[in-house]
PDB file of C-alpha atoms in Angstrom:
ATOM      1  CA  UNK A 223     -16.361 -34.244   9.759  1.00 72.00           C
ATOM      2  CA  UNK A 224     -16.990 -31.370  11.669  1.00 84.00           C
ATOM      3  CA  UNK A 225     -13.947 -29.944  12.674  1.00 92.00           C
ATOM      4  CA  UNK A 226     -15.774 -27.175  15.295  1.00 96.00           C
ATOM      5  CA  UNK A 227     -18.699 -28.216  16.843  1.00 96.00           C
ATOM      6  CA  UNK A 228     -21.073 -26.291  19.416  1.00 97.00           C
ATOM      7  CA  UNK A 229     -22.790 -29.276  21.300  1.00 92.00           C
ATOM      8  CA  UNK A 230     -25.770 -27.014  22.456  1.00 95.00           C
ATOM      9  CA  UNK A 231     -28.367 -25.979  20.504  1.00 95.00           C
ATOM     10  CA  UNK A 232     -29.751 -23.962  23.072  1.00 97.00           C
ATOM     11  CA  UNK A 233     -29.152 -22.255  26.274  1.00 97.00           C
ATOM     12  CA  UNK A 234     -31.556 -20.365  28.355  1.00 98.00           C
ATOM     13  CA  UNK A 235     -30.162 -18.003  30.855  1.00 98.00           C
ATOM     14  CA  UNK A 236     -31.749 -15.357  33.463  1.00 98.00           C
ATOM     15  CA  UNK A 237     -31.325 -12.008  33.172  1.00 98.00           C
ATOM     16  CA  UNK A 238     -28.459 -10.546  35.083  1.00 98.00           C
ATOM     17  CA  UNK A 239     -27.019 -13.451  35.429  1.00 98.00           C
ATOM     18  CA  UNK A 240     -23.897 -15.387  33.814  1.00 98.00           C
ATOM     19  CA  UNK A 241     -24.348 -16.817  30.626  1.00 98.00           C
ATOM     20  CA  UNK A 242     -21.411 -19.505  29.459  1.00 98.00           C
ATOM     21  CA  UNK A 243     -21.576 -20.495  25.752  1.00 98.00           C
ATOM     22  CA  UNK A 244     -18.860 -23.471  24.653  1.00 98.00           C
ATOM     23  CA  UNK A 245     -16.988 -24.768  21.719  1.00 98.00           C
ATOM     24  CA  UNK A 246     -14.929 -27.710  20.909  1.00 98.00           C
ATOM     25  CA  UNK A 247     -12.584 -28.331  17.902  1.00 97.00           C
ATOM     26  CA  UNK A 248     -10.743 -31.001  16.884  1.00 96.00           C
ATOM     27  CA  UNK A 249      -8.514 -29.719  14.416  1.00 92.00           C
ATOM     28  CA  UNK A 250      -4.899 -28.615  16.465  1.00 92.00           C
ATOM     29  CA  UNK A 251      -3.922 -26.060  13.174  1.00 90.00           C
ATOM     30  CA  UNK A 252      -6.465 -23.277  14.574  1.00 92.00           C
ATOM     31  CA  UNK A 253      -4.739 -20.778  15.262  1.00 90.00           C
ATOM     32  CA  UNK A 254      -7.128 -17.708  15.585  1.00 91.00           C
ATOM     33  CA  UNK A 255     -10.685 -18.422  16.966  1.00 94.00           C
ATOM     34  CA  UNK A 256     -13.805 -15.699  16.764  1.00 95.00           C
ATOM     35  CA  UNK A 257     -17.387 -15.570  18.251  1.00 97.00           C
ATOM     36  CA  UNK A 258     -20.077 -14.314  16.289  1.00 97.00           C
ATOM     37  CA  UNK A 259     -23.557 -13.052  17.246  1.00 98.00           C
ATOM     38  CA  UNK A 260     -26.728 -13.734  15.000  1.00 97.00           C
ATOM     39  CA  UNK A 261     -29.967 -11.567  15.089  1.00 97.00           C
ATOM     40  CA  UNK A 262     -32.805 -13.235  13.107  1.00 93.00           C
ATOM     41  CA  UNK A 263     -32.868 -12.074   9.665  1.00 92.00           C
ATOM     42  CA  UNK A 264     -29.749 -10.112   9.895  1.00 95.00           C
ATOM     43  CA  UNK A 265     -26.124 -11.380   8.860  1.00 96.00           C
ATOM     44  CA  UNK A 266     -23.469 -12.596  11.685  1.00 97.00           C
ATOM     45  CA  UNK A 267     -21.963  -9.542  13.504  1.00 96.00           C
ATOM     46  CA  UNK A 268     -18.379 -10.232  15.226  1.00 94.00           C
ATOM     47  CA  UNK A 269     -17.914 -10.020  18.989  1.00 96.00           C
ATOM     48  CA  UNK A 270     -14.689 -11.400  20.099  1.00 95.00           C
ATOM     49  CA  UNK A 271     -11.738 -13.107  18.599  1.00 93.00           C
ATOM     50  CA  UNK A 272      -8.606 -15.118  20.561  1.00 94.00           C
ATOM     51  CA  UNK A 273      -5.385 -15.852  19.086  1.00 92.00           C
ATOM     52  CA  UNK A 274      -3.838 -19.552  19.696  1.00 92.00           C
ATOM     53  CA  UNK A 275      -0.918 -17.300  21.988  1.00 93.00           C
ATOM     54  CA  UNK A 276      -3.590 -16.493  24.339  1.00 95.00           C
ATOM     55  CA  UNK A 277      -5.671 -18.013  26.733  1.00 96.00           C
ATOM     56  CA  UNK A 278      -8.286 -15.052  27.471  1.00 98.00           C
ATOM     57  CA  UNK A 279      -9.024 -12.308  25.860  1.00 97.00           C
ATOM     58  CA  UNK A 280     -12.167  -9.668  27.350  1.00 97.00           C
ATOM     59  CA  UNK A 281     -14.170  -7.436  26.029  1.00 96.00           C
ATOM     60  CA  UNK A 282     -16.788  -5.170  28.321  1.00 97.00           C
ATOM     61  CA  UNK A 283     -19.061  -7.960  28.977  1.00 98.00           C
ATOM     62  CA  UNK A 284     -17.242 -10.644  26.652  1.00 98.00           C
ATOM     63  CA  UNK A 285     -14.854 -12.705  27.507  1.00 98.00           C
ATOM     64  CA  UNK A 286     -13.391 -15.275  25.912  1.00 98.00           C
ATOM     65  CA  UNK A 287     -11.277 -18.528  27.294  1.00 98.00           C
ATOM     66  CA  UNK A 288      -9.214 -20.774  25.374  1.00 98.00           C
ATOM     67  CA  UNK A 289      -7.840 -24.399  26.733  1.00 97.00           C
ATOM     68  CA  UNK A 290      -5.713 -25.369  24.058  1.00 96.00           C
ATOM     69  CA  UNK A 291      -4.878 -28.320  25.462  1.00 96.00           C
ATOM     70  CA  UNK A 292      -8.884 -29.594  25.866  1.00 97.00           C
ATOM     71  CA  UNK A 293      -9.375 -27.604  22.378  1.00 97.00           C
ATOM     72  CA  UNK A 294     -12.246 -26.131  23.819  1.00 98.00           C
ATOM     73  CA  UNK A 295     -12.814 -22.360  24.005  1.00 97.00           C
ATOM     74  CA  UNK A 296     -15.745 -20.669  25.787  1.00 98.00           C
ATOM     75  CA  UNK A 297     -17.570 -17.027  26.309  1.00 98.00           C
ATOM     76  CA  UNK A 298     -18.862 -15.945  29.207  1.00 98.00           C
ATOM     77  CA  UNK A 299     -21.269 -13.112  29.244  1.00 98.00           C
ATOM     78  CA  UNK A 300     -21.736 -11.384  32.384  1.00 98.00           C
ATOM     79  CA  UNK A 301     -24.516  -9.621  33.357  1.00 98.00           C
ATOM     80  CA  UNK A 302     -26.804 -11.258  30.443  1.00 98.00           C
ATOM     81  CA  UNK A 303     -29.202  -8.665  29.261  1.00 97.00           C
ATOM     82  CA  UNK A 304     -32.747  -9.452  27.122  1.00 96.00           C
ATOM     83  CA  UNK A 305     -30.566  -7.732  24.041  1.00 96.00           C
ATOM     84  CA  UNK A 306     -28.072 -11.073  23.908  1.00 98.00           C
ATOM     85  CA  UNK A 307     -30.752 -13.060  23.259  1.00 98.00           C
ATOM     86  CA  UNK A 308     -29.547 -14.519  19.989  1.00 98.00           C
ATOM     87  CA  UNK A 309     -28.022 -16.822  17.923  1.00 97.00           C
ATOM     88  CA  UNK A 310     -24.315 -17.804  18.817  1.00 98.00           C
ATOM     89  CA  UNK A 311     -21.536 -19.203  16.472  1.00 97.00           C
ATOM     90  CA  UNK A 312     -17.721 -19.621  17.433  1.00 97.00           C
ATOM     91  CA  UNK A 313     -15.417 -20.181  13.881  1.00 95.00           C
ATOM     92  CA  UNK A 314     -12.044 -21.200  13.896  1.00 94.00           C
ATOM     93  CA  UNK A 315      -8.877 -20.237  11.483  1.00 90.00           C
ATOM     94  CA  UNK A 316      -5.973 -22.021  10.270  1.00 84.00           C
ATOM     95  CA  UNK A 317      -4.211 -19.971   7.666  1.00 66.00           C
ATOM     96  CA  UNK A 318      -3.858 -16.461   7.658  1.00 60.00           C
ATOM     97  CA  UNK A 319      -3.689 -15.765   4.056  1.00 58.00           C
ATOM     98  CA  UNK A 320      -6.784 -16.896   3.292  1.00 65.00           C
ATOM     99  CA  UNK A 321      -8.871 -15.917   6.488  1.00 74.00           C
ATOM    100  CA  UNK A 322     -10.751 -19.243   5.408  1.00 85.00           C
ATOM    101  CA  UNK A 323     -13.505 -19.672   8.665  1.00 91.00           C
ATOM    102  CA  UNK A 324     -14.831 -22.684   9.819  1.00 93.00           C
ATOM    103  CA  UNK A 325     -18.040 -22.067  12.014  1.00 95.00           C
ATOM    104  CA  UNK A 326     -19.823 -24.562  14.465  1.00 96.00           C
ATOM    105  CA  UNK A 327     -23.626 -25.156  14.323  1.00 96.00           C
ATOM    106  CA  UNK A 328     -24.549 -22.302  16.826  1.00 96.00           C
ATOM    107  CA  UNK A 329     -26.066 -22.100  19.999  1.00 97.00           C
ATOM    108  CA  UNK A 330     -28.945 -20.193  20.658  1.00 97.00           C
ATOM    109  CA  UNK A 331     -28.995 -18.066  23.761  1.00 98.00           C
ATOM    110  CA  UNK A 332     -32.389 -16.764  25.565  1.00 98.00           C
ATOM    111  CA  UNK A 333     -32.262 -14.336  28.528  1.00 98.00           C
ATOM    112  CA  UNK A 334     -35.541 -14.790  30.575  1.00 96.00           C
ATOM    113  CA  UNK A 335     -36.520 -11.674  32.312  1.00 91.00           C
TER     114      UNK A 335
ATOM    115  CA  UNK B 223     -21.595  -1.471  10.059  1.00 56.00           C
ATOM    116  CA  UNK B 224     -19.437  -2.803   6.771  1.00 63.00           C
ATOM    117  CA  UNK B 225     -20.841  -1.484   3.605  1.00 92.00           C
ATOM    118  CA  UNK B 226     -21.822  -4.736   2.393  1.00 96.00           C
ATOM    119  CA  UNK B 227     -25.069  -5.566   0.694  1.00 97.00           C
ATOM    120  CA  UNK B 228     -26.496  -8.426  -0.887  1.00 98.00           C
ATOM    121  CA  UNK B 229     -29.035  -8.535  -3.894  1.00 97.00           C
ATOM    122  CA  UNK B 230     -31.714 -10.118  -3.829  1.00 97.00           C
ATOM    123  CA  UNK B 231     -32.798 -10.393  -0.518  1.00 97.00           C
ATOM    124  CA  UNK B 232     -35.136 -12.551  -1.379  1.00 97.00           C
ATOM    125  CA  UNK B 233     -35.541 -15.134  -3.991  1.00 97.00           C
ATOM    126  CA  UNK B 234     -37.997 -18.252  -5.114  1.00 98.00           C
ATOM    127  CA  UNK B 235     -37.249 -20.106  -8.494  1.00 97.00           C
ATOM    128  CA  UNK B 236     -37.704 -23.561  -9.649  1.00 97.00           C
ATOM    129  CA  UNK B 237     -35.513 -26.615 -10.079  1.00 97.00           C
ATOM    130  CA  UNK B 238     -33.462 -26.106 -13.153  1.00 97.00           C
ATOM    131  CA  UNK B 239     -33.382 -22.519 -13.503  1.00 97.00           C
ATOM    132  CA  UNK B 240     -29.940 -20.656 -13.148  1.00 96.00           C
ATOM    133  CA  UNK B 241     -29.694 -18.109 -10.455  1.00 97.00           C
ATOM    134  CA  UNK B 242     -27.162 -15.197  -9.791  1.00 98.00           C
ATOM    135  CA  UNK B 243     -26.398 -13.595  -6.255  1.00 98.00           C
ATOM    136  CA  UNK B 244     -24.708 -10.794  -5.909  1.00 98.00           C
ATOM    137  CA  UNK B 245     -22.673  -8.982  -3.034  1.00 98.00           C
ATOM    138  CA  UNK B 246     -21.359  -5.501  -3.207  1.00 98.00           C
ATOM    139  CA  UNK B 247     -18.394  -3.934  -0.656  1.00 97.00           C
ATOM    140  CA  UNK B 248     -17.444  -0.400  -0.343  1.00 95.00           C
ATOM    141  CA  UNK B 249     -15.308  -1.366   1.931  1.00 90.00           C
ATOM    142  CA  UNK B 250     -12.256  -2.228  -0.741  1.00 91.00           C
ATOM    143  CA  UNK B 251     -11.553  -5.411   1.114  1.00 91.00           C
ATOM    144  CA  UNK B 252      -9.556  -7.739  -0.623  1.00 90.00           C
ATOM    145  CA  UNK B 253     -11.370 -11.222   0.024  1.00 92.00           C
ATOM    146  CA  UNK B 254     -14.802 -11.954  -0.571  1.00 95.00           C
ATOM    147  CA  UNK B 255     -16.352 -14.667   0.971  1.00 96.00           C
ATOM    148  CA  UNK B 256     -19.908 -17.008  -0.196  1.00 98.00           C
ATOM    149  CA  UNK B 257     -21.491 -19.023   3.189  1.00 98.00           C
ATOM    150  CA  UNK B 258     -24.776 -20.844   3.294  1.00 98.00           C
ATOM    151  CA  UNK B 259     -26.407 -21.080   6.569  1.00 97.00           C
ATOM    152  CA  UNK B 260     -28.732 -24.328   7.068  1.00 94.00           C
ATOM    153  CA  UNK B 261     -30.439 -25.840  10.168  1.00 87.00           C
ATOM    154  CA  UNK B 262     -28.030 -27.955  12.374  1.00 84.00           C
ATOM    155  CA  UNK B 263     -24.647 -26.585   9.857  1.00 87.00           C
ATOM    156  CA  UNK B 264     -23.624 -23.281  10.779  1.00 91.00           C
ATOM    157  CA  UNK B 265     -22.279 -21.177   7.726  1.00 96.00           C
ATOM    158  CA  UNK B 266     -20.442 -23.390   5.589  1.00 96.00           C
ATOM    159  CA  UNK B 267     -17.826 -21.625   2.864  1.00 95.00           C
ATOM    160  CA  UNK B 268     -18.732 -22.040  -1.061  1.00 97.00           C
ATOM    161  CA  UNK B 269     -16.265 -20.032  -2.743  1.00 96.00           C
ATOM    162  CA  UNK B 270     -13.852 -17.377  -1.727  1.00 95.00           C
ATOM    163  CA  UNK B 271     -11.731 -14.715  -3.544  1.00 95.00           C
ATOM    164  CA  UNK B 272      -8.503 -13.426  -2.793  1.00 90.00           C
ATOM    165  CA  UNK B 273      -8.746 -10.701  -5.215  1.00 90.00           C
ATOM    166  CA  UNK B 274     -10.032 -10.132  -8.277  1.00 92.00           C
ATOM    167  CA  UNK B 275     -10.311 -12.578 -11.054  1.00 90.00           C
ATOM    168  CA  UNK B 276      -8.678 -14.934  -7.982  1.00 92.00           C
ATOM    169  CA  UNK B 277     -11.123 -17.406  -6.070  1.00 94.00           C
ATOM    170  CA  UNK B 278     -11.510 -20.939  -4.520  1.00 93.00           C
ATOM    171  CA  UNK B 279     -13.225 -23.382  -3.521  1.00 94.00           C
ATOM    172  CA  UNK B 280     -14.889 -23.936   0.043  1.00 92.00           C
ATOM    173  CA  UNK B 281     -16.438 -26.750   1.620  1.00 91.00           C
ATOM    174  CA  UNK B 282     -19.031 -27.352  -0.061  1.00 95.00           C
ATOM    175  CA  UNK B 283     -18.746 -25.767  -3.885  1.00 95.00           C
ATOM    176  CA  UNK B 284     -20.801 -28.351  -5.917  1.00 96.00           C
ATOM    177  CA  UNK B 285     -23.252 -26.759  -7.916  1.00 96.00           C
ATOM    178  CA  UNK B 286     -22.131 -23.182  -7.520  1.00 97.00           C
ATOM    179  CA  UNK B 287     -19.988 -21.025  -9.755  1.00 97.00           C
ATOM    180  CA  UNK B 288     -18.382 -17.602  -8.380  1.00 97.00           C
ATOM    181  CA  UNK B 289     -16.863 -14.972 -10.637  1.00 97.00           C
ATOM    182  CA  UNK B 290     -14.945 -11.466  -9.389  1.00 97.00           C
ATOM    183  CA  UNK B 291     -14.365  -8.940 -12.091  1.00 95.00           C
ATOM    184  CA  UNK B 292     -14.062  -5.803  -9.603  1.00 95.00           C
ATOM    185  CA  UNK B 293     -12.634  -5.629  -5.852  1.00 95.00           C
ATOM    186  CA  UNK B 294     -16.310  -4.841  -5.163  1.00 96.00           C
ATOM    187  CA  UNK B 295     -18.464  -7.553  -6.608  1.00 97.00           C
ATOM    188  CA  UNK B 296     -18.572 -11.124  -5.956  1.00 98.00           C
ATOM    189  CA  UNK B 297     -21.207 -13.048  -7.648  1.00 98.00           C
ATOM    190  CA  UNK B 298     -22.674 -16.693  -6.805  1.00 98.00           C
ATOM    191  CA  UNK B 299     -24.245 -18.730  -9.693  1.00 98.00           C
ATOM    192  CA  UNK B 300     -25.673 -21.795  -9.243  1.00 97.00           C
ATOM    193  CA  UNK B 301     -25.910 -22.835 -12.758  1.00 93.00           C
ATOM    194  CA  UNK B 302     -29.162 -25.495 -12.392  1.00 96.00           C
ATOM    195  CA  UNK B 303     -30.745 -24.898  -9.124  1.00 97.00           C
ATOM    196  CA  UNK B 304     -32.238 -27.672  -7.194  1.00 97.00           C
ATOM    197  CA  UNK B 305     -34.120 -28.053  -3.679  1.00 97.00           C
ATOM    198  CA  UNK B 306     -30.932 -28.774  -2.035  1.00 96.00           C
ATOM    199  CA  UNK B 307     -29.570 -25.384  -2.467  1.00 98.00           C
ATOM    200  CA  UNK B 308     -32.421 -24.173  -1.054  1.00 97.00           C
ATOM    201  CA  UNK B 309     -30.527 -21.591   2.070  1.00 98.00           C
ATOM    202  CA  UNK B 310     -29.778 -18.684   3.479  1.00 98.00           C
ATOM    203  CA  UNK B 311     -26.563 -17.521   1.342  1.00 98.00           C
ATOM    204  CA  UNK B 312     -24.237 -14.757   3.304  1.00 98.00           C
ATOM    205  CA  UNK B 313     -21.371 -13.012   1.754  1.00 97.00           C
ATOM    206  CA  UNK B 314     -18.597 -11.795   4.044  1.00 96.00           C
ATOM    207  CA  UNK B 315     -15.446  -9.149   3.456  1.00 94.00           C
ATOM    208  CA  UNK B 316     -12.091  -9.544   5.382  1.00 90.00           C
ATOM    209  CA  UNK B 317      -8.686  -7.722   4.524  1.00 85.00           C
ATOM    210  CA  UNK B 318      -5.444  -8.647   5.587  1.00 75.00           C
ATOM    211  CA  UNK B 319      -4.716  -5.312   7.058  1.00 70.00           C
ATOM    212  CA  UNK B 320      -7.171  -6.066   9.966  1.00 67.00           C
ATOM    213  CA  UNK B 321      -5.604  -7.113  12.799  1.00 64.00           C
ATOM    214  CA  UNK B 322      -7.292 -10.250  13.199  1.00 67.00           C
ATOM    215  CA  UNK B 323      -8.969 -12.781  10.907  1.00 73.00           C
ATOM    216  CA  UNK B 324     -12.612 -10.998  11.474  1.00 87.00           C
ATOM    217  CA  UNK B 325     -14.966 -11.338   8.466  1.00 91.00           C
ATOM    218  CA  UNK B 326     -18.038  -9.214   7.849  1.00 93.00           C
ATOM    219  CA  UNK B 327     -21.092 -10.671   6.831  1.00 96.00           C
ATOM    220  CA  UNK B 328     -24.238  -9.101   4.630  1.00 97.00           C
ATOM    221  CA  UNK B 329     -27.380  -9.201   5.634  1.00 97.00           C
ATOM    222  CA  UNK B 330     -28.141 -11.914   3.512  1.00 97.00           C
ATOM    223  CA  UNK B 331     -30.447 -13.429   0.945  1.00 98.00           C
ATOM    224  CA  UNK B 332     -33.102 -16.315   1.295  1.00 97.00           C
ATOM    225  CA  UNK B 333     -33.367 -18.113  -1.854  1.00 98.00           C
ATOM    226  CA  UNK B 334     -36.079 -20.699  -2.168  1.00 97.00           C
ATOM    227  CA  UNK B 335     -36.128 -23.321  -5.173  1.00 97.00           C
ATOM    228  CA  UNK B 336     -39.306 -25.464  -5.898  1.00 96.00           C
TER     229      UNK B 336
END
């Protein structure tokens, strides 16, 4: 059962351009939702979070959308530079306390010169 | 970056044989996290502590083991490895001071079983 899932393995994108990586989830206790970035051979590094309360939150070039109603989120990265090229996971969170994070299968981004 | 660092980076062993991972913080965060990262899964949670001597299970604990004797080391045993477990295994650090739910990973270790 996979309560967050990322239904593109891959997305290629040109340089300079807009780059729109989504997420669904199907479980309505998420409350707190993150975006991680992925180099190969490195560990996740964390970009941009959104709390249930909100339905954007942006960051420089990062933002973040959340349609609770759809449960889907999204980030948009605009311009897309050769360094975003990577690996993307959103996660979801349903408890505080425990910080417990449920990650979707990832989406890999390439920006084409 | 988080001071977080995993040991080994790298491992091969062979069906049967117990293996220990180990992640270190000098962060003094107070939970610890264990992920595996396969193909087509995303990071999916082992084990988890809340402090020390305090831990749970994730989604998929079977075959793994976790102890915490100090805020700074968490340790993942798989007790009888098999090919299954063959992964990439992260280790991540949160605290509940931070103002969100953001987790910081390690860089990581490969472990191969034969």
């Amino acid at each position: 059962d996979q309560q967050v899932k990322q239904n593109s393995p891959s997305l290629s994108v040109q340089e300079g351009r807009i780059s729109i990586l989504n997420c669904d989830y199907t479980n309505s206790m998420f409350d707190y939702f993150l975006w991680y970035k992925k180099y190969p051979a490195e560990g996740p590094t964390f970009l941009i979070s959104i709390s249930s309360i909100k339905d954007k939150n942006e960051d420089g070039r990062f933002t973040v959308f959340l349609n609770k109603s759809a449960k889907h989120l999204s980030l948009h990265i605009v311009p897309s530079q050769p360094g975003d090229s990577a690996v993307y996971f959103c996660a979801a969170s349903a408890k505080k306390g425990a910080q417990k994070l449920v990650f979707g299968q990832g989406t890999r981004l390439t920006i084409n010169p | 970056d988080a001071g977080i660092t995993q040991s080994p980076r790298h491992k091969v062993t062979e069906t049967g044989t117990p293996v220990t991972l180990r992640c270190h913080q000098t962060e003094n965060h107070r939970y610890m996290y264990w992920y595996r990262q396969d193909p087509g899964h995303g990071l999916r949670l082992i084990h988890y502590s809340y402090g020390v001597k305090d831990t749970d299970k994730g989604e998929v604990s079977d075959g793994y083991s976790v102890s915490r004797s100090k805020t700074e080391d968490f340790l993942l045993t798989l007790e009888s490895a098999t090919s299954s477990q063959t992964s990439v295994y992260f280790c991540a650090i949160s605290d509940p001071g931070l103002a969100g739910y953001e987790q910081y990973f390690g860089p990581g270790t490969r472990l191969t079983v034969t």
